[in-house]
Structures are given as C-alpha cells and as structure tokens.
DNA sequence: AGCGGTCAAGTTGAT
DNA sequence: ATCAACTTGACCGCT
C-alpha cells in the first residue's frame, strides 16, 4: 500500500512552526538568546505533536520535518547545544514524546536538510558545515524515530566522476547515526538516477527517487526501470517524491511545483508498491486530501 | 493589523 | 550580472 507524505508545513490547518534569525539572536545577550531559542524549540515540539496527530487522523502516512525545527541550531556563532538551553531536558523529552506518538500512530517521519548540505564540495569548510548539519538532523531523528535524512548528491564542479568519487569517500567517514539514516535523491540539474545508482550500490545509501526531477532531467532510464532499480537500494520502506509542474508539461519551466498533484503524474507502476510517496505540492494537506480521493476513484489503495 | 526589508549557508542554468 | 530554484516563507520593526 502507498503511504502519502506531507512536507513540512500546512496550508490551512493552523499548525505552525516557529523560527528566528541569527542576526536577531546575536543582538541580544547570550542567555536571553538561549531562553528565546528554548521557547521556540518547545513550541516546535508541540507543533510537531500536532502535525503527527493531524496526519494520523487524516490518512497521511508520513510527515517531513522542517530543518529549522531547532532554529539556528548549527549557525557558527548563534548555534547551540540542546544542553545549553535552560529547558533543554524538556525539549528533548517533548521530542521523544513525538517519537512515541508517531510510532504508535504509524506516521513515518523524515528529514530533508537544505541545499547548503553538500558532502561532495571541494571546499573543506562547506563539507565541515554540512557534517555539522547532518549531525544535528541525526540527533533529532534519533529522538523522534525518523529513519530518513535525505540530501541531494551536491554539485558537479566540472567533473561528475570525481565529484561522485568524493561523495562516496565522504559517506565512508560518516558517524553511524548519520550513516544509518542518510539517503540520496536525484535532482533536476546535475545527478540523475543513472548517475546515483552506482554510488548507492557502492555505499549502501538508499536512493530516494524523485520522478518529477527525473522527468525534468532524464537519463535514458524509463520510469519503470528507474523504479525497479531504486527499489533494490532500500533496506527499509522505500521513499519516493512526486510533484506536478506549475506551468504544465508544455514549453515553460516544468520545475516549479503546482499547488496540487495531477493524479496522472503518479506513475502507474507505483500502484501496487509498499512505499512512501512524499507529495511536493504547495497546497500541502489539501493537495493530499484531493489526491487521495482521486486515486481511490481510480482504484488505488492509499 | 498590515507591510516592506531581511534572513547563514551552495550550486546551477536561464535570462 | 542577476535571479530563481531547491523540501518550506517567517520574522522583525515600522507605520
């Protein structure tokens, strides 16, 4: 059975995640900043609990957690350890409770660190900050039981072979908590499924198959062939991404996401899979509700 | 309450 | 050179 996944935020449901900026925090005394951060973290834990509850109650099988769930966590100056927060223990306990709730409700939790996390950059400082960010994601993932921390393969830097070799070497040096959750995703600029399958086979890192990116940046593999090859990289429930183009499949830029998903964009060969499909659509929970109805009309089990 | 300026970070390709 | 895109606009300070 397919599990439809919601990404990060809600369109209508009044569940909101808070954040702040490094600049703001650095303009106040450190203790005041830590107190403020602690409040935001605890609020975000409450919002996550609400998000899990909403998903459980509305047939949404997974939820992607925003990378700012602990705001500004790895900033070089404004960043912090959870133990530095005046309410650090309460924060940790609240997130562990989210994990328990998600486990009971069978809501899968995932992360998708942002575009600045690049394991294959030739610049050591970029890799170092990426490692710090991945460690942070893994820390929260352990609290809440998230089994996926998904990133793109990074840049090409003029040499695809060498950049992928750097990626493999970077994976080999990762701490276990990151390594065990890490996944790669094909993107719409640089790295296709055909590029990444060898890397995933060599490292054991599963491949998140984004069929929208694959349609925007093809590699000769059919969707059916890519799906089959990608499934073999997973040692747990596979994860896919899908979206529909805002501008349609005609002449314009197909990459920006539509508010809703056209059910025709969901590959027919996914129909009988046991997998999670994250729905990347601007209308969020409304898009999932509409899609689930349309798929059921077509005989899909979601 | 509403609005404009601002926000930590990398890389790519279209204009 | 600038900008949008990328998983996601939200926050702050002003009127």
Short mmCIF file of C-alpha atoms (C1' of nucleotides) in Angstrom, two decimals:
data_model
loop_
_atom_site.label_atom_id
_atom_site.label_comp_id
_atom_site.label_asym_id
_atom_site.label_seq_id
_atom_site.Cartn_x
_atom_site.Cartn_y
_atom_site.Cartn_z
CA UNK A 1 0.00 0.00 0.00
CA UNK A 2 1.16 3.52 -0.74
CA UNK A 3 1.66 5.94 2.10
CA UNK A 4 1.18 9.57 1.07
CA UNK A 5 3.52 12.01 2.80
CA UNK A 6 3.13 15.67 3.75
CA UNK A 7 6.11 18.02 3.52
CA UNK A 8 7.00 20.39 6.36
CA UNK A 9 4.02 22.71 6.68
CA UNK A 10 0.25 23.05 6.48
CA UNK A 11 -1.75 25.25 4.12
CA UNK A 12 -4.94 25.63 6.13
CA UNK A 13 -4.65 23.62 9.29
CA UNK A 14 -3.45 26.04 12.00
CA UNK A 15 -0.24 24.21 12.81
CA UNK A 16 2.77 26.47 12.56
CA UNK A 17 6.47 26.00 13.16
CA UNK A 18 8.45 28.90 14.53
CA UNK A 19 11.92 30.10 13.70
CA UNK A 20 14.20 33.07 14.21
CA UNK A 21 17.35 34.54 12.70
CA UNK A 22 20.97 34.52 13.77
CA UNK A 23 21.11 38.27 13.38
CA UNK A 24 18.30 38.79 15.82
CA UNK A 25 19.80 36.39 18.37
CA UNK A 26 23.26 37.93 18.14
CA UNK A 27 21.78 41.31 19.02
CA UNK A 28 20.79 40.14 22.50
CA UNK A 29 22.71 38.72 25.47
CA UNK A 30 23.56 35.03 25.09
CA UNK A 31 21.37 33.92 27.98
CA UNK A 32 18.39 35.79 26.54
CA UNK A 33 19.04 34.22 23.15
CA UNK A 34 19.18 30.73 24.66
CA UNK A 35 15.97 31.35 26.57
CA UNK A 36 14.25 32.52 23.40
CA UNK A 37 15.56 29.52 21.45
CA UNK A 38 14.39 27.17 24.16
CA UNK A 39 10.87 28.57 23.89
CA UNK A 40 10.86 28.20 20.12
CA UNK A 41 12.16 24.63 20.31
CA UNK A 42 9.49 23.66 22.80
CA UNK A 43 6.80 25.34 20.68
CA UNK A 44 8.06 23.42 17.66
CA UNK A 45 7.89 20.14 19.56
CA UNK A 46 4.26 20.93 20.36
CA UNK A 47 3.61 21.78 16.71
CA UNK A 48 5.22 18.52 15.64
CA UNK A 49 2.99 16.58 18.02
CA UNK A 50 0.01 18.35 16.47
CA UNK A 51 1.27 17.59 12.97
CA UNK A 52 1.63 13.90 13.78
CA UNK A 53 -1.85 13.89 15.26
CA UNK A 54 -3.28 15.55 12.17
CA UNK A 55 -1.58 13.08 9.85
CA UNK A 56 -2.73 10.11 11.90
CA UNK A 57 -6.29 11.38 11.83
CA UNK A 58 -6.37 12.15 8.11
CA UNK A 59 -4.80 9.13 6.47
CA UNK A 60 -1.45 10.83 5.89
CA UNK A 61 1.24 8.23 6.37
CA UNK A 62 4.34 10.34 6.71
CA UNK A 63 5.49 13.81 7.64
CA UNK A 64 8.69 15.59 6.62
CA UNK A 65 10.16 17.67 9.44
CA UNK A 66 11.46 21.15 8.60
CA UNK A 67 15.19 21.59 9.10
CA UNK A 68 14.54 24.63 11.32
CA UNK A 69 12.71 22.51 13.89
CA UNK A 70 15.52 23.56 16.26
CA UNK A 71 16.05 27.08 14.87
CA UNK A 72 19.58 28.25 14.00
CA UNK A 73 20.94 25.07 15.60
CA UNK A 74 24.24 24.86 13.69
CA UNK A 75 24.97 28.52 12.99
CA UNK A 76 28.70 29.12 13.63
CA UNK A 77 28.05 31.95 16.09
CA UNK A 78 24.43 31.77 17.16
CA UNK A 79 24.24 27.96 17.21
CA UNK A 80 23.90 25.97 20.43
CA UNK A 81 23.76 22.57 22.03
CA UNK A 82 20.45 21.39 23.45
CA UNK A 83 22.06 21.16 26.87
CA UNK A 84 22.78 24.89 26.74
CA UNK A 85 19.06 25.67 26.59
CA UNK A 86 17.54 26.46 30.01
CA UNK A 87 14.76 23.99 29.18
CA UNK A 88 16.97 21.54 27.27
CA UNK A 89 15.70 18.49 29.14
CA UNK A 90 12.09 19.47 28.48
CA UNK A 91 12.87 19.99 24.81
CA UNK A 92 14.45 16.57 24.49
CA UNK A 93 11.58 14.93 26.37
CA UNK A 94 8.98 16.67 24.20
CA UNK A 95 10.61 15.41 21.01
CA UNK A 96 10.94 11.90 22.41
CA UNK A 97 7.22 12.02 23.15
CA UNK A 98 6.66 12.99 19.50
CA UNK A 99 8.62 9.90 18.51
CA UNK A 100 6.46 7.72 20.70
CA UNK A 101 3.31 9.25 19.28
CA UNK A 102 4.49 8.80 15.70
CA UNK A 103 5.44 5.19 16.35
CA UNK A 104 2.05 4.39 17.86
CA UNK A 105 0.19 6.19 15.05
CA UNK A 106 2.44 4.60 12.39
CA UNK A 107 3.30 8.01 10.96
CA UNK A 108 6.71 7.85 9.32
CA UNK A 109 8.99 10.84 9.95
CA UNK A 110 11.66 12.08 7.57
CA UNK A 111 14.10 14.97 7.17
CA UNK A 112 15.34 16.78 4.09
CA UNK A 113 18.31 19.01 5.01
CA UNK A 114 18.52 22.08 2.81
CA UNK A 115 20.56 22.95 -0.24
CA UNK A 116 23.62 24.02 1.73
CA UNK A 117 24.38 20.48 2.83
CA UNK A 118 26.94 19.29 0.28
CA UNK A 119 29.07 16.28 1.09
CA UNK A 120 30.97 16.41 -2.18
CA UNK A 121 32.08 20.04 -2.22
CA UNK A 122 35.78 20.57 -2.96
CA UNK A 123 35.74 23.20 -0.22
CA UNK A 124 36.55 21.68 3.20
CA UNK A 125 34.60 24.35 5.09
CA UNK A 126 31.45 23.52 3.11
CA UNK A 127 31.83 19.83 3.91
CA UNK A 128 32.52 20.61 7.56
CA UNK A 129 29.36 22.69 7.97
CA UNK A 130 27.42 20.00 6.11
CA UNK A 131 28.66 17.36 8.53
CA UNK A 132 27.59 19.52 11.46
CA UNK A 133 24.15 19.96 9.94
CA UNK A 134 23.79 16.24 9.31
CA UNK A 135 24.81 15.50 12.89
CA UNK A 136 22.11 17.88 14.11
CA UNK A 137 19.49 16.21 11.91
CA UNK A 138 20.59 12.79 13.12
CA UNK A 139 20.32 13.92 16.75
CA UNK A 140 16.70 14.98 16.35
CA UNK A 141 15.98 11.99 14.11
CA UNK A 142 17.09 9.69 16.91
CA UNK A 143 14.72 11.42 19.36
CA UNK A 144 11.71 11.17 17.08
CA UNK A 145 12.50 7.89 15.33
CA UNK A 146 12.94 9.36 11.84
CA UNK A 147 14.55 6.80 9.54
CA UNK A 148 15.45 9.10 6.63
CA UNK A 149 17.75 12.11 6.37
CA UNK A 150 17.62 12.81 2.65
CA UNK A 151 20.03 15.02 0.71
CA UNK A 152 20.98 15.70 -2.88
CA UNK A 153 24.31 14.50 -4.21
CA UNK A 154 25.70 18.03 -4.44
CA UNK A 155 27.43 19.90 -7.23
CA UNK A 156 29.32 18.67 -10.29
CA UNK A 157 32.20 21.16 -10.07
CA UNK A 158 33.11 20.45 -13.65
CA UNK A 159 33.84 16.75 -13.17
CA UNK A 160 30.97 14.41 -12.49
CA UNK A 161 33.12 11.32 -11.97
CA UNK A 162 35.39 12.98 -9.45
CA UNK A 163 32.54 14.70 -7.61
CA UNK A 164 30.76 11.37 -7.17
CA UNK A 165 34.00 9.76 -6.00
CA UNK A 166 34.26 12.49 -3.35
CA UNK A 167 30.69 11.72 -2.34
CA UNK A 168 31.48 8.05 -1.82
CA UNK A 169 34.53 8.91 0.27
CA UNK A 170 32.51 11.34 2.38
CA UNK A 171 29.90 8.67 3.13
CA UNK A 172 32.57 6.27 4.28
CA UNK A 173 33.64 8.72 7.00
CA UNK A 174 30.20 9.48 8.42
CA UNK A 175 29.28 8.70 12.02
CA UNK A 176 26.85 5.79 12.42
CA UNK A 177 23.86 7.93 13.42
CA UNK A 178 24.08 9.88 10.18
CA UNK A 179 25.15 6.98 8.01
CA UNK A 180 22.24 4.76 9.02
CA UNK A 181 19.62 7.36 8.05
CA UNK A 182 21.26 9.02 5.06
CA UNK A 183 19.62 8.81 1.64
CA UNK A 184 20.40 10.47 -1.69
CA UNK A 185 17.89 11.96 -4.10
CA UNK A 186 18.19 12.51 -7.85
CA UNK A 187 17.93 16.23 -8.66
CA UNK A 188 16.77 18.23 -11.67
CA UNK A 189 20.08 19.91 -12.55
CA UNK A 190 23.01 17.58 -12.09
CA UNK A 191 22.57 14.00 -10.91
CA UNK A 192 20.09 11.52 -12.39
CA UNK A 193 19.10 8.09 -11.08
CA UNK A 194 21.56 6.56 -13.57
CA UNK A 195 24.35 8.68 -12.05
CA UNK A 196 23.47 7.84 -8.47
CA UNK A 197 22.56 4.16 -8.60
CA UNK A 198 26.24 3.08 -8.68
CA UNK A 199 27.01 5.37 -5.74
CA UNK A 200 24.10 3.96 -3.78
CA UNK A 201 25.09 0.38 -4.56
CA UNK A 202 28.70 1.07 -3.55
CA UNK A 203 27.82 2.77 -0.27
CA UNK A 204 24.55 1.12 0.73
CA UNK A 205 22.85 4.53 0.87
CA UNK A 206 19.28 4.17 -0.45
CA UNK A 207 18.13 6.31 -3.38
CA UNK A 208 15.05 8.49 -2.98
CA UNK A 209 13.51 8.51 -6.44
CA UNK A 210 12.04 11.89 -7.36
CA UNK A 211 10.09 11.17 -10.52
CA UNK A 212 9.42 14.86 -11.15
CA UNK A 213 13.15 15.59 -11.17
CA UNK A 214 13.66 12.56 -13.41
CA UNK A 215 11.10 13.94 -15.86
CA UNK A 216 12.92 17.30 -15.82
CA UNK A 217 16.39 15.75 -16.12
CA UNK A 218 16.26 12.39 -17.83
CA UNK A 219 18.97 9.81 -18.34
CA UNK A 220 17.50 7.27 -20.75
CA UNK A 221 16.03 5.14 -17.96
CA UNK A 222 12.28 4.65 -18.15
CA UNK A 223 10.29 5.39 -15.02
CA UNK A 224 9.61 1.67 -14.72
CA UNK A 225 13.30 0.78 -14.97
CA UNK A 226 14.34 3.50 -12.55
CA UNK A 227 11.67 2.44 -10.07
CA UNK A 228 12.82 -1.18 -10.15
CA UNK A 229 16.50 -0.27 -9.78
CA UNK A 230 15.82 2.19 -6.97
CA UNK A 231 13.71 -0.29 -5.00
CA UNK A 232 16.74 -2.58 -4.79
CA UNK A 233 18.72 0.10 -2.92
CA UNK A 234 16.29 0.11 0.03
CA UNK A 235 16.65 -1.95 3.19
CA UNK A 236 13.52 -0.32 4.64
CA UNK A 237 10.31 1.12 3.24
CA UNK A 238 11.22 2.94 0.01
CA UNK A 239 10.67 6.67 -0.30
CA UNK A 240 9.65 8.48 -3.47
CA UNK A 241 8.92 12.09 -4.35
CA UNK A 242 6.38 13.36 -6.83
CA UNK A 243 5.00 16.72 -7.90
CA UNK A 244 3.21 18.32 -10.82
CA UNK A 245 4.58 21.25 -12.81
CA UNK A 246 3.04 24.63 -12.04
CA UNK A 247 3.42 25.63 -15.71
CA UNK A 248 2.35 22.25 -17.10
CA UNK A 249 4.43 19.94 -19.25
CA UNK A 250 4.48 22.33 -22.23
CA UNK A 251 7.04 24.92 -23.19
CA UNK A 252 7.67 26.66 -19.86
CA UNK A 253 9.88 25.69 -16.91
CA UNK A 254 8.44 22.43 -15.60
CA UNK A 255 10.38 22.52 -12.37
CA UNK A 256 8.31 24.82 -10.12
CA UNK A 257 5.68 22.87 -8.22
CA UNK A 258 1.93 23.15 -8.71
CA UNK A 259 -0.44 23.72 -5.80
CA UNK A 260 -1.97 20.28 -6.37
CA UNK A 261 -0.93 16.96 -7.84
CA UNK A 262 -2.33 15.77 -11.13
CA UNK A 263 -3.01 12.08 -10.43
CA UNK A 264 -1.76 11.33 -13.94
CA UNK A 265 1.71 12.36 -12.75
CA UNK A 266 1.80 9.47 -10.29
CA UNK A 267 3.47 6.58 -12.15
CA UNK A 268 1.15 3.66 -12.77
CA UNK A 269 3.96 1.28 -11.82
CA UNK A 270 3.85 2.58 -8.24
CA UNK A 271 0.25 1.41 -7.76
CA UNK A 272 0.96 -1.89 -6.03
CA UNK A 273 4.07 -0.86 -4.10
CA UNK A 274 4.55 -0.74 -0.35
CA UNK A 275 6.24 2.65 -0.25
CA UNK A 276 6.06 6.23 0.98
CA UNK A 277 5.38 8.93 -1.61
CA UNK A 278 6.04 12.45 -0.42
CA UNK A 279 3.67 14.82 -2.21
CA UNK A 280 5.52 18.02 -3.06
CA UNK A 281 2.59 20.35 -3.69
CA UNK A 282 2.10 23.88 -2.46
CA UNK A 283 -1.42 23.22 -1.19
CA UNK A 284 0.02 20.72 1.26
CA UNK A 285 -2.62 18.78 3.22
CA UNK A 286 -5.33 19.98 0.82
CA UNK A 287 -3.40 18.52 -2.11
CA UNK A 288 -3.04 15.20 -0.34
CA UNK A 289 -6.73 15.06 0.53
CA UNK A 290 -7.72 15.77 -3.07
CA UNK A 291 -5.18 13.33 -4.49
CA UNK A 292 -6.20 10.51 -2.14
CA UNK A 293 -9.81 10.91 -3.26
CA UNK A 294 -8.89 10.94 -6.93
CA UNK A 295 -6.66 7.91 -6.58
CA UNK A 296 -9.33 5.92 -4.77
CA UNK A 297 -11.76 6.71 -7.59
CA UNK A 298 -9.20 5.13 -9.88
CA UNK A 299 -8.94 2.02 -7.75
CA UNK A 300 -5.67 2.80 -5.98
CA UNK A 301 -5.28 1.82 -2.33
CA UNK A 302 -3.88 4.79 -0.43
"C1'" DA B 1 -3.21 44.68 11.77
"C1'" DG B 2 -0.60 45.15 7.72
"C1'" DC B 3 3.57 45.71 5.12
"C1'" DG B 4 8.35 46.00 3.46
"C1'" DG B 5 13.01 44.60 4.30
"C1'" DT B 6 15.58 40.96 5.77
"C1'" DC B 7 17.37 36.48 6.68
"C1'" DA B 8 23.70 31.70 7.48
"C1'" DA B 9 24.89 28.84 4.31
"C1'" DG B 10 25.95 26.42 -2.23
"C1'" DT B 11 25.43 25.40 -6.98
"C1'" DT B 12 23.37 25.54 -11.37
"C1'" DG B 13 21.49 27.29 -15.56
"C1'" DA B 14 18.18 30.72 -17.77
"C1'" DT B 15 17.72 35.39 -18.66
"C1'" DA C 1 25.48 40.23 -13.67
"C1'" DT C 2 21.25 38.83 -11.71
"C1'" DC C 3 17.93 35.74 -10.36
"C1'" DA C 4 15.08 31.71 -9.34
"C1'" DA C 5 15.05 27.20 -7.97
"C1'" DC C 6 15.88 23.93 -4.48
"C1'" DT C 7 11.71 20.26 0.79
"C1'" DT C 8 9.26 25.08 3.47
"C1'" DG C 9 8.36 31.85 3.79
"C1'" DA C 10 8.61 33.56 8.55
"C1'" DC C 11 10.18 37.26 11.50
"C1'" DC C 12 11.03 41.98 12.95
"C1'" DG C 13 10.22 46.59 13.27
"C1'" DC C 14 7.84 50.12 11.41
"C1'" DT C 15 3.51 52.58 10.38
#
